[in-house]
Short mmCIF file of N, CA and C and ligand atoms in Angstrom, two decimals:
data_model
loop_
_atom_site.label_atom_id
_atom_site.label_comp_id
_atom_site.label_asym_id
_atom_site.label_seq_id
_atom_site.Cartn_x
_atom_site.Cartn_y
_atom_site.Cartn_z
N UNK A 1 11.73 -65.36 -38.11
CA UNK A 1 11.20 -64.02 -37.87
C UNK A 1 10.46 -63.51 -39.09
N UNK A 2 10.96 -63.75 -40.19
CA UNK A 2 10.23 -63.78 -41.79
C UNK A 2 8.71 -63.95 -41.54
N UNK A 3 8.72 -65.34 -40.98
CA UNK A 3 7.52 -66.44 -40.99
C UNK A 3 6.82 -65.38 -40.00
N UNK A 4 7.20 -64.90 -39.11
CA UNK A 4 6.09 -63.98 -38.08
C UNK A 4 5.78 -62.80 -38.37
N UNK A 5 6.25 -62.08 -39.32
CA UNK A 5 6.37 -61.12 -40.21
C UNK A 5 5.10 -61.13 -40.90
N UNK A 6 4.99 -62.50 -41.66
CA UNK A 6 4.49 -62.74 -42.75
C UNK A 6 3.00 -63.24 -42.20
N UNK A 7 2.89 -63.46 -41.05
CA UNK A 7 1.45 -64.29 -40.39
C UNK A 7 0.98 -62.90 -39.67
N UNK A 8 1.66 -62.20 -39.44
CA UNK A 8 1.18 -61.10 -39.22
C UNK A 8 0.35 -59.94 -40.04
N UNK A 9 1.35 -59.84 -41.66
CA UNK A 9 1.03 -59.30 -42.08
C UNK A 9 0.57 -59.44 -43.33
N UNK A 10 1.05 -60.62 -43.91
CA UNK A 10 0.85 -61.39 -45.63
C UNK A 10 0.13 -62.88 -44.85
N UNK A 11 -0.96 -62.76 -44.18
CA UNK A 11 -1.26 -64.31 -43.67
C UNK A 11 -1.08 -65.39 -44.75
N UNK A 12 -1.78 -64.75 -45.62
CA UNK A 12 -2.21 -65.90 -46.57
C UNK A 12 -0.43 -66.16 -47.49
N UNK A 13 0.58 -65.71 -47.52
CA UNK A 13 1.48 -65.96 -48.23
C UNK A 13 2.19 -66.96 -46.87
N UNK A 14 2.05 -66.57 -45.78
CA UNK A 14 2.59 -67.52 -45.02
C UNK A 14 1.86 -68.98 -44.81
N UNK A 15 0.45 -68.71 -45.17
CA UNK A 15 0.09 -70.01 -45.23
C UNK A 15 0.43 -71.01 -46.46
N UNK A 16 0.85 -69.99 -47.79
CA UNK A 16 1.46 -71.11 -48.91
C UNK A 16 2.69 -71.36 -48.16
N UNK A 17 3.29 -70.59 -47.53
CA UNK A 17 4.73 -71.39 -47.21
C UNK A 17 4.41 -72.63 -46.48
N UNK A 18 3.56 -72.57 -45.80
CA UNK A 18 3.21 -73.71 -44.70
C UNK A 18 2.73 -75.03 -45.13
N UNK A 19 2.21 -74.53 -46.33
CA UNK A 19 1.45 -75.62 -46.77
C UNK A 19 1.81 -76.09 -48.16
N UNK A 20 3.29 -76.11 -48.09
CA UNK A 20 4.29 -76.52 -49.34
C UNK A 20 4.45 -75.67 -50.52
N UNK A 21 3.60 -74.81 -50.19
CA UNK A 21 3.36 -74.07 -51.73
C UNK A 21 4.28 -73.12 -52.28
N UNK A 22 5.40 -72.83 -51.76
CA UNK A 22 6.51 -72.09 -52.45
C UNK A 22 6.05 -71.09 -53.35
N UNK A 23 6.08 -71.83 -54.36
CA UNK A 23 6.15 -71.81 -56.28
C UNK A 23 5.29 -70.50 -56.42
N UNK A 24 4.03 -70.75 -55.33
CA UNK A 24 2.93 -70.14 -55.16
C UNK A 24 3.18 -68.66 -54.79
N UNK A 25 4.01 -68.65 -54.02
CA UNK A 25 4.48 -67.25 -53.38
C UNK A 25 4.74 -65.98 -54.21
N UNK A 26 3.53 -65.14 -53.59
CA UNK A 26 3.89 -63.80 -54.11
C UNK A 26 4.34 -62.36 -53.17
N UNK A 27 5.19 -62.85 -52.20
CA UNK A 27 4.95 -61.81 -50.83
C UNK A 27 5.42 -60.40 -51.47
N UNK A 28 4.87 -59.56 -50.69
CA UNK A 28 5.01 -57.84 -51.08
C UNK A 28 7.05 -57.97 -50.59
N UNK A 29 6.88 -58.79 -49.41
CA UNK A 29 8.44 -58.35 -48.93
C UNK A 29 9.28 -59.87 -48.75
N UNK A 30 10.21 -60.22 -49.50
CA UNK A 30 10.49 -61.41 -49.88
C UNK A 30 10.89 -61.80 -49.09
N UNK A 31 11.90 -62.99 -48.65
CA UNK A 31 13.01 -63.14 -47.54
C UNK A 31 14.13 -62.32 -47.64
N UNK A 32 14.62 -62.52 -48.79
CA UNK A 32 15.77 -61.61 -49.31
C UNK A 32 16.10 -60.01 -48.54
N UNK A 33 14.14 -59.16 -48.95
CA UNK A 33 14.72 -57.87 -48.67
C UNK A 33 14.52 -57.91 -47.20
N UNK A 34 13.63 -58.91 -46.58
CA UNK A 34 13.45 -58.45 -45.01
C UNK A 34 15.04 -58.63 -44.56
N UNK A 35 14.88 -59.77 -44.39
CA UNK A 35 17.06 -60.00 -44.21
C UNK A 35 17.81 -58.88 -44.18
N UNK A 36 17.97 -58.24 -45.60
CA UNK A 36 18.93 -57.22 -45.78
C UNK A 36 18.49 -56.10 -45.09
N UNK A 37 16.97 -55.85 -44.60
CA UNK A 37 16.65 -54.64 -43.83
C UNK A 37 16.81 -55.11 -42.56
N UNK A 38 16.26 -56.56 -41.91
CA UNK A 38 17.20 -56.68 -40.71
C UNK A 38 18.99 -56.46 -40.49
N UNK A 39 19.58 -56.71 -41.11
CA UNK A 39 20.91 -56.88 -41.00
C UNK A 39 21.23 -55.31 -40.99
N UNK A 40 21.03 -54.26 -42.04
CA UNK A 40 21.52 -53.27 -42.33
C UNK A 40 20.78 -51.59 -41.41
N UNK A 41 19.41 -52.05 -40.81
CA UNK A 41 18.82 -51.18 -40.51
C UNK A 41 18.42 -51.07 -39.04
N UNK A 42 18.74 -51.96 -38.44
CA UNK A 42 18.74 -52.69 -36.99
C UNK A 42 19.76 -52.70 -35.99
N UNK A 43 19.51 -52.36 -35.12
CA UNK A 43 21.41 -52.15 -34.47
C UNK A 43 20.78 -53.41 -33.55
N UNK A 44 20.30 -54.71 -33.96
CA UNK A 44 20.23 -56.04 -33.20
C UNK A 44 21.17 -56.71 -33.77
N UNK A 45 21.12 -58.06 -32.93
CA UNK A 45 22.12 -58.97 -32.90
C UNK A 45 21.68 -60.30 -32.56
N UNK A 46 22.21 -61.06 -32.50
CA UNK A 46 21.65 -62.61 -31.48
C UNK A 46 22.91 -63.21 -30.85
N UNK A 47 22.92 -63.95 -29.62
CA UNK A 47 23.90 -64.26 -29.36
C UNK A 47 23.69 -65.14 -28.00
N UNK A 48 24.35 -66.12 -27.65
CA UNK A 48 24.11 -66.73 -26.30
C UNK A 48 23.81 -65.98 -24.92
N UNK A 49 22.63 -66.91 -24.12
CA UNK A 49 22.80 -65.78 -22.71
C UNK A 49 24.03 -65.92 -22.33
N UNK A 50 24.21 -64.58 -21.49
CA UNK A 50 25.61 -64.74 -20.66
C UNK A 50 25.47 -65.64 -19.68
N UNK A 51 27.15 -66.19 -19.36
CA UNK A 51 27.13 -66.85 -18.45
C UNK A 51 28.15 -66.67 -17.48
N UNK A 52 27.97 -67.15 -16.43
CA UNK A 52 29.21 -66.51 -15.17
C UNK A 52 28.71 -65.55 -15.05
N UNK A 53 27.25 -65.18 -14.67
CA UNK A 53 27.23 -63.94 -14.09
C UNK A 53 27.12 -63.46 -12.74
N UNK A 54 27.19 -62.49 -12.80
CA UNK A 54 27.31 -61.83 -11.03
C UNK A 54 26.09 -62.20 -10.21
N UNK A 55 26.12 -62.37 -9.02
CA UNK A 55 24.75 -62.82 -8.29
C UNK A 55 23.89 -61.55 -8.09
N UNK A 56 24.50 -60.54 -7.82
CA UNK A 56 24.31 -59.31 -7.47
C UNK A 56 23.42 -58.48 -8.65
N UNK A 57 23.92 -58.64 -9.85
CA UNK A 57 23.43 -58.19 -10.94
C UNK A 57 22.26 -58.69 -11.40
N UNK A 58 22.40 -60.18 -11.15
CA UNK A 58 21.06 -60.96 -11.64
C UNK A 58 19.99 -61.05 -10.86
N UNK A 59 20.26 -60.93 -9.31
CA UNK A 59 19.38 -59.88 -8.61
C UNK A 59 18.71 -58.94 -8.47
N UNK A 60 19.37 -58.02 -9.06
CA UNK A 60 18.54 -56.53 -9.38
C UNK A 60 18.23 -56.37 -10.52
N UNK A 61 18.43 -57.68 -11.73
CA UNK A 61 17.92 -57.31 -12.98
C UNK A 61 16.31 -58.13 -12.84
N UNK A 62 16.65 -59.34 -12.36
CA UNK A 62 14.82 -59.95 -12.23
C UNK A 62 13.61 -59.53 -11.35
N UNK A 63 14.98 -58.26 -10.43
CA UNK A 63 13.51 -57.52 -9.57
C UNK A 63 12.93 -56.52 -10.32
N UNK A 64 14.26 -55.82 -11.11
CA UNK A 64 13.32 -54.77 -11.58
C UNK A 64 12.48 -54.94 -12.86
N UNK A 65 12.49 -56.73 -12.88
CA UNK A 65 11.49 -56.86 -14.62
C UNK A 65 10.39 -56.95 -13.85
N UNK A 66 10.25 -57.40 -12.78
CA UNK A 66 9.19 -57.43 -11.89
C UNK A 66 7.98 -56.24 -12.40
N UNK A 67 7.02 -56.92 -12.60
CA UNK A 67 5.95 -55.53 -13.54
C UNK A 67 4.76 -54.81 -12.05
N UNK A 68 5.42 -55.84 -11.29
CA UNK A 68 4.57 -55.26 -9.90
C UNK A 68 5.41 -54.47 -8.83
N UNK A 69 6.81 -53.90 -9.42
CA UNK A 69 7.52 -53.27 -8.17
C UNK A 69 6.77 -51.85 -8.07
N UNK A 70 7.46 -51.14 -6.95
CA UNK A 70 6.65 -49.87 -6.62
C UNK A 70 7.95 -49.09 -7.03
N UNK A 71 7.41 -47.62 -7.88
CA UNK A 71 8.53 -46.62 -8.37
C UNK A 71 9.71 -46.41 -7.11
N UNK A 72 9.36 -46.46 -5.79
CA UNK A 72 10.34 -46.20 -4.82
C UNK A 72 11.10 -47.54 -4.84
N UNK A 73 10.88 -48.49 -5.32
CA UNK A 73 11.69 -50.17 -5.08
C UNK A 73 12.51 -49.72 -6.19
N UNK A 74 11.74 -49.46 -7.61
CA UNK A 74 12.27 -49.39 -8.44
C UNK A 74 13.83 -48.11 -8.81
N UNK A 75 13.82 -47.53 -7.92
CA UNK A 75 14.35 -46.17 -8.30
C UNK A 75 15.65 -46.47 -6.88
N UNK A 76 15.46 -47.51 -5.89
CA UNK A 76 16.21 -48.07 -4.88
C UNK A 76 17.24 -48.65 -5.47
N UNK A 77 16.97 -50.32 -6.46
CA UNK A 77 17.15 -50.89 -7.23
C UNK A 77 17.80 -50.01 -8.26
N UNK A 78 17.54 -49.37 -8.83
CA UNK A 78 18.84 -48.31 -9.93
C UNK A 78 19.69 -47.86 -9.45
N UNK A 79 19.23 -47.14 -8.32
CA UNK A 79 20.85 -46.89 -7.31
C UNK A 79 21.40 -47.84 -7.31
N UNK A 80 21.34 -48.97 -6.87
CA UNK A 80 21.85 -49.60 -6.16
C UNK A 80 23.08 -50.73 -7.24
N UNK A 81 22.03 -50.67 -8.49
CA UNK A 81 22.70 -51.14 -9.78
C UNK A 81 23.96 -50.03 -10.29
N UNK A 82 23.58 -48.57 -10.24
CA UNK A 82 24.61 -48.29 -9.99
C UNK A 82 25.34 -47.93 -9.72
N UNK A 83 25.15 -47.73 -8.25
CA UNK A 83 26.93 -47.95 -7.55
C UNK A 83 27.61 -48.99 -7.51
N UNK A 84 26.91 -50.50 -7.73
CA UNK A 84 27.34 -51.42 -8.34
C UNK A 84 28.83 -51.52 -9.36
N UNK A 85 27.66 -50.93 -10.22
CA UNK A 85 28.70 -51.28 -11.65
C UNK A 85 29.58 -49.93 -11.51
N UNK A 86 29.56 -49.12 -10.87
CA UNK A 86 30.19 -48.30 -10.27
C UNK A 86 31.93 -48.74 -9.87
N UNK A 87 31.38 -49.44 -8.59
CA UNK A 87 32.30 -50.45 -7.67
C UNK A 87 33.24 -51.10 -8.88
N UNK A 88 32.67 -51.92 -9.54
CA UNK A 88 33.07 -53.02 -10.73
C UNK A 88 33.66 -52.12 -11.47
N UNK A 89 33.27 -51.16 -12.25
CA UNK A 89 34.54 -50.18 -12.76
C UNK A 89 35.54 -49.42 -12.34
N UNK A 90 35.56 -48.97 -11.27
CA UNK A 90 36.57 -48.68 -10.03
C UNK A 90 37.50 -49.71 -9.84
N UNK A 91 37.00 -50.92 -9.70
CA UNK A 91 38.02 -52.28 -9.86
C UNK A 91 38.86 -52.27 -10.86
N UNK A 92 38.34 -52.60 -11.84
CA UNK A 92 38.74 -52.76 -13.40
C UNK A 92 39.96 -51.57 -13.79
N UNK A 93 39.47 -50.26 -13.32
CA UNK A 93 40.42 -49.07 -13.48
C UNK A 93 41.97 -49.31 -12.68
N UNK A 94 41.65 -49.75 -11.24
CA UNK A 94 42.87 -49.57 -10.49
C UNK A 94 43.51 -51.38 -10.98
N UNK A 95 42.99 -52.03 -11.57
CA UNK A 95 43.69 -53.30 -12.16
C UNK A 95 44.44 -52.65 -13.45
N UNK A 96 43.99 -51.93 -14.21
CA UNK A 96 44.57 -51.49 -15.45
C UNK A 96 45.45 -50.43 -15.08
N UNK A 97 45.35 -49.95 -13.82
CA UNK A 97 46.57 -49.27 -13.18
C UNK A 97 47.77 -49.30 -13.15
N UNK A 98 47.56 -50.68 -12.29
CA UNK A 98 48.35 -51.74 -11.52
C UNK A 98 49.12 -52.08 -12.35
N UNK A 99 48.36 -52.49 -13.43
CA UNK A 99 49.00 -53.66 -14.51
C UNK A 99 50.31 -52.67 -15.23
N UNK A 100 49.86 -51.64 -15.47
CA UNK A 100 50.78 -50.91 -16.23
C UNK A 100 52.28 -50.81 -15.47
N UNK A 101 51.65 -50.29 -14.13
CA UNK A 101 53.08 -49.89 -13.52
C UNK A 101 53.53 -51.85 -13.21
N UNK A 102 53.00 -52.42 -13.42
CA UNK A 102 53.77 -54.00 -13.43
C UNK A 102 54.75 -54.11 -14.61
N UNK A 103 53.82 -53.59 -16.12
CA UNK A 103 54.50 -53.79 -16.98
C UNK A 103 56.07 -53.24 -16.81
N UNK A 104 56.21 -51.94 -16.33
CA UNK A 104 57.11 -51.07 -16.03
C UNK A 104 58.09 -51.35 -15.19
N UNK A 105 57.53 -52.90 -14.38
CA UNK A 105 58.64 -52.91 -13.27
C UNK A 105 58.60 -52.54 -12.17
N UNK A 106 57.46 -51.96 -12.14
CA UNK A 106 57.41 -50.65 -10.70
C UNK A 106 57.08 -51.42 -9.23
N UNK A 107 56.23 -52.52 -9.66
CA UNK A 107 55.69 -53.72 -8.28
C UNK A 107 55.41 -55.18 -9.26
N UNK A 108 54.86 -55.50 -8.72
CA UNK A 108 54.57 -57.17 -8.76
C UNK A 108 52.82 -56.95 -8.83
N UNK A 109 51.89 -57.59 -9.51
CA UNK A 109 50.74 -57.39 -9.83
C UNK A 109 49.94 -59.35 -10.33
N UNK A 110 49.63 -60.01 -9.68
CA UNK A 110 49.21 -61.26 -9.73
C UNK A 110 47.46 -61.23 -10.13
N UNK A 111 46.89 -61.54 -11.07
CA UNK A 111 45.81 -61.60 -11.09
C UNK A 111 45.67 -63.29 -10.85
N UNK A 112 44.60 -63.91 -10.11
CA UNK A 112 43.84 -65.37 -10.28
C UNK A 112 42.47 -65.22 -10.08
N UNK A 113 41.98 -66.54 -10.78
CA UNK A 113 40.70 -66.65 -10.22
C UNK A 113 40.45 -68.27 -11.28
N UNK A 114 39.49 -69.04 -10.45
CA UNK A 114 39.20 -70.46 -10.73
C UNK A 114 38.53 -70.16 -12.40
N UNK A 115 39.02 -71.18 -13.61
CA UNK A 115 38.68 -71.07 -14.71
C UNK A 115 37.27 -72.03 -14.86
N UNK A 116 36.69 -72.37 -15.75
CA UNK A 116 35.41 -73.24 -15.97
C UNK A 116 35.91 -74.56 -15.77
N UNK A 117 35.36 -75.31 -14.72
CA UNK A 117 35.80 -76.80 -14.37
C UNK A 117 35.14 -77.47 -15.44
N UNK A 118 36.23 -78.87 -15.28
CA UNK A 118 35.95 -79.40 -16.43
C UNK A 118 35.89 -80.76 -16.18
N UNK A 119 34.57 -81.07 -16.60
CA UNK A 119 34.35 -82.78 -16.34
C UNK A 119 35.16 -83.98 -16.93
N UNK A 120 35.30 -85.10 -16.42
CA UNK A 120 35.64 -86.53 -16.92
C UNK A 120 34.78 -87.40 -16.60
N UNK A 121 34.65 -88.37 -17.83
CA UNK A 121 35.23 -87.80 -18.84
C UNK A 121 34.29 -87.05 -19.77
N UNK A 122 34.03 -86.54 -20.99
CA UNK A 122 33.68 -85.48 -21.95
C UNK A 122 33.30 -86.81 -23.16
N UNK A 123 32.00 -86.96 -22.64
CA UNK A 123 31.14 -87.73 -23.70
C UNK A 123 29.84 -88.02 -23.50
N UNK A 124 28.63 -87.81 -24.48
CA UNK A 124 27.17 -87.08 -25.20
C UNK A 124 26.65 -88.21 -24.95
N UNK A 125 27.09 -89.21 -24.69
CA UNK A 125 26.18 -90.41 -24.52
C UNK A 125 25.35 -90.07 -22.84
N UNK A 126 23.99 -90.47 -23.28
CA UNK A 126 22.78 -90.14 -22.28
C UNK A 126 23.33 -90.66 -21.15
N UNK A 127 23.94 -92.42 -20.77
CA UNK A 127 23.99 -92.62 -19.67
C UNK A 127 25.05 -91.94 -18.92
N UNK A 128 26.11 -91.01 -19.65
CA UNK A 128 26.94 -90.20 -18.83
C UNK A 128 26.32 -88.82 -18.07
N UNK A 129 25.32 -88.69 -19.33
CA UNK A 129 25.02 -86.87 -19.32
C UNK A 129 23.78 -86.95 -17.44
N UNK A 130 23.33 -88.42 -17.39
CA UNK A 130 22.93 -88.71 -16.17
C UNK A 130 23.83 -89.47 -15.15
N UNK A 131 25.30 -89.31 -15.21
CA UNK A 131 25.92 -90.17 -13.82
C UNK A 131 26.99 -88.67 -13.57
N UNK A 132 27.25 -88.74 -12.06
CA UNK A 132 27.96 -87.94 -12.01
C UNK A 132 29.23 -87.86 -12.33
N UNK A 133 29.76 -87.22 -12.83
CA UNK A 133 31.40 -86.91 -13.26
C UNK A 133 32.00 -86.51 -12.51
N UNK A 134 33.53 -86.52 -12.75
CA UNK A 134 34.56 -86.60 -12.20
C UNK A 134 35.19 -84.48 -12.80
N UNK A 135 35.18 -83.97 -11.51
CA UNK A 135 35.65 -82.48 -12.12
C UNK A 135 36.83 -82.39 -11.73
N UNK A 136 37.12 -81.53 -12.32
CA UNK A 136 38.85 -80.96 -12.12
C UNK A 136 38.60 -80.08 -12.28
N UNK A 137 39.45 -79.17 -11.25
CA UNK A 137 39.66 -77.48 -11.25
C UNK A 137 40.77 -77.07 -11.92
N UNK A 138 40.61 -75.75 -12.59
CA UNK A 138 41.60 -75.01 -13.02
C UNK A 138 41.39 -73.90 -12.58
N UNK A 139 42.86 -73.58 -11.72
CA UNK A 139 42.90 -72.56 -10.98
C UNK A 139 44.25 -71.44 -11.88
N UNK A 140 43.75 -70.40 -12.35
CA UNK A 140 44.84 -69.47 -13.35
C UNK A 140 45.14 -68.30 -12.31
N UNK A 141 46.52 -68.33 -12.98
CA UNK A 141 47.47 -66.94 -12.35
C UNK A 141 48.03 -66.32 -13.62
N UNK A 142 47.81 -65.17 -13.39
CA UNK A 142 48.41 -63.83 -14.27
C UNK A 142 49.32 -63.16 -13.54
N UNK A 143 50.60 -63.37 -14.70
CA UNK A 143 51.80 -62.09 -13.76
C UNK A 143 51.80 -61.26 -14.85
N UNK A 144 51.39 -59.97 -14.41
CA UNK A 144 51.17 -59.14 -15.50
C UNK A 144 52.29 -57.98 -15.69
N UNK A 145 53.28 -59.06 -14.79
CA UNK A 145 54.57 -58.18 -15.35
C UNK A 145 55.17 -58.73 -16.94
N UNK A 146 54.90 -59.89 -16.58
CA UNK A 146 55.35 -60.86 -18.44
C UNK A 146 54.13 -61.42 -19.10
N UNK A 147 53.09 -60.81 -18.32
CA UNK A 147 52.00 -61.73 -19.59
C UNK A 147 52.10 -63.39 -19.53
N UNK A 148 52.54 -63.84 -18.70
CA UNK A 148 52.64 -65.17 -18.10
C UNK A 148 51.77 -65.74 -17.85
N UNK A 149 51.02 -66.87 -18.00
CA UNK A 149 49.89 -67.30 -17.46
C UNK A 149 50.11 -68.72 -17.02
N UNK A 150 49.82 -69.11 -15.66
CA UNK A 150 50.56 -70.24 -14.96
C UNK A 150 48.99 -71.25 -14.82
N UNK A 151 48.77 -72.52 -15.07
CA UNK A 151 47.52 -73.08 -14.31
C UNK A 151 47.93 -74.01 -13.42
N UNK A 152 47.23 -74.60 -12.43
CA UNK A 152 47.23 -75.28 -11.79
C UNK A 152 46.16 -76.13 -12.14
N UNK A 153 46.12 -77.90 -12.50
CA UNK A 153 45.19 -77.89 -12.26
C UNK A 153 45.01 -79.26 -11.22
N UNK A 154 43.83 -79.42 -10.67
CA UNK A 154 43.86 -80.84 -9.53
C UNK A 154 42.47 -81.33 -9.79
N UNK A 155 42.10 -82.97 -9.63
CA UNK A 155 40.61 -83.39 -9.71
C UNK A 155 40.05 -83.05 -8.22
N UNK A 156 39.16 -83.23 -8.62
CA UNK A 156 38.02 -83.46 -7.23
C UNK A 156 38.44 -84.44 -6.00
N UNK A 157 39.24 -85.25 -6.56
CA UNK A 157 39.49 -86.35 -5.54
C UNK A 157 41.44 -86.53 -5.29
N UNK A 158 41.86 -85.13 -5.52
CA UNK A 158 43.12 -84.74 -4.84
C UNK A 158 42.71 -83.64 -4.00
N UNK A 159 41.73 -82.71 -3.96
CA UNK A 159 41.90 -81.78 -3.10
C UNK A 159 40.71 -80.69 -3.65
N UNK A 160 40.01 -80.05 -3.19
CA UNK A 160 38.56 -79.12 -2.68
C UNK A 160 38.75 -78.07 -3.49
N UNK A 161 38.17 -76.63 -2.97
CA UNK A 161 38.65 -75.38 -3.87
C UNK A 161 38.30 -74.28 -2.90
N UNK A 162 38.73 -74.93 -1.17
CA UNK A 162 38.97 -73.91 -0.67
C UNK A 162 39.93 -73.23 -0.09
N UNK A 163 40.46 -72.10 0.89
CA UNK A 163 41.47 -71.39 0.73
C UNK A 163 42.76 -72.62 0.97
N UNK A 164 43.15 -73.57 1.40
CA UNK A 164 44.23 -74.05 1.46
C UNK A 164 44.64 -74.57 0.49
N UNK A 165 43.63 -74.89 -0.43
CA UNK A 165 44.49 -74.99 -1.68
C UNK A 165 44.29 -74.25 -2.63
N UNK A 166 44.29 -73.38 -2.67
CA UNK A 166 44.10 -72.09 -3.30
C UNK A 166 45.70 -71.68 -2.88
N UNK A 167 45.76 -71.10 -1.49
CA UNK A 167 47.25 -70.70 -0.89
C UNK A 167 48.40 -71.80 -1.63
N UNK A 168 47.70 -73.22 -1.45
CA UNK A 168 49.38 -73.81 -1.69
C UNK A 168 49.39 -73.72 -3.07
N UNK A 169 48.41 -73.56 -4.21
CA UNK A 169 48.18 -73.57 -5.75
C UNK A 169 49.82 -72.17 -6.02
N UNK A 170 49.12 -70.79 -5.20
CA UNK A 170 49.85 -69.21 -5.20
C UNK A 170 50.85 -69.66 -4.40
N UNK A 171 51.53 -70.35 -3.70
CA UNK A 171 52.69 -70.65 -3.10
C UNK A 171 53.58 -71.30 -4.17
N UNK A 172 53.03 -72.85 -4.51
CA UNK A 172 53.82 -72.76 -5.57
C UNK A 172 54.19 -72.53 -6.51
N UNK A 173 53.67 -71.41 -6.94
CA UNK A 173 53.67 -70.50 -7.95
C UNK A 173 55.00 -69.32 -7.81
N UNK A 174 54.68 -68.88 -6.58
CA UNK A 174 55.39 -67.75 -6.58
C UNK A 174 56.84 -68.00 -6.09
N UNK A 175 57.10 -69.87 -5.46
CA UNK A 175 58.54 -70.14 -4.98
C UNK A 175 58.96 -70.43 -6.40
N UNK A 176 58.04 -70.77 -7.69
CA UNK A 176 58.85 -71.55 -8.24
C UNK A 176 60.07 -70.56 -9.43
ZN1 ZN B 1 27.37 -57.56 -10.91
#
């Protein structure tokens, strides 16, 4: 970002950088102070895209980058984002509800949901990264009366990841 800084605005100091010349360098704004004015003056960050995201969300976020929607699509689309995230915090609230009066004893409160499957086997060599692998599911339960966390897990070639084994995963869970 220095370097685009600097071709922007010190061309010619970015061209000694380019063209080995270091030694040569006289920039008005060094690396040093841009750095410390990025870091200290910037409420940015960098960080991986998210992942696992909602279908719903990523829906109404690539329509509305859309530079050709019409203000009525666009203003549809914000509603609609949020009563969304609306919904999704309404969730989140009556889970942190729940959970409490679990802690307390008051009911029974089970959270699950399938964790990131995970291939076999787990190795960078090209002719794997092109043959298909072998997945296994991990399916997690939360009893959020003890903070317990139970997994289940099964390959691809004991059994699927739809509701029947899902049910017998929470069955034997909850006889055991
Ligand atoms: Zn969403």
């Amino acid at each position: 970002m220095w370097l685009l800084y600097l071709g922007q605005n010190e061309p010619e100091e970015k061209n000694k950088y380019c063209t080995g010349k270091k030694a040569d360098m006289r920039p008005k704004v060094h690396y040093s102070l841009y750095k410390g004015l990025f870091f200290s003056e910037f409420n940015l960050g960098f960080g991986r895209p998210k992942s696992d995201t909602c279908l719903n969300c990523d829906r109404i976020h690539t329509q509305l980058n859309n530079p050709d929607i019409s203000e009525e699509l666009k203003s549809k689309l914000s509603n609609e984002k949020d009563l969304h995230l609306r919904k999704a915090q309404s969730a989140y609230n009556l889970l942190s509800e729940k959970s409490l009066k679990a802690k307390n004893g008051l009911c029974d409160v089970f959270t699950f949901d399938f964790q990131q499957n995970l291939p076999s086997p787990v190795l960078t060599t090209s002719d794997i990264f092109y043959s298909r692998q072998m997945w296994t599911d991990n399916f997690g339960m939360h009893d959020c009366f003890n903070n317990d966390g139970i997994m289940h897990l099964w390959n691809e070639n004991e059994a699927g990841r739809g509701s029947s084994e899902v049910c017998s995963a929470l069955k034997k869970t909850l006889l055991a």
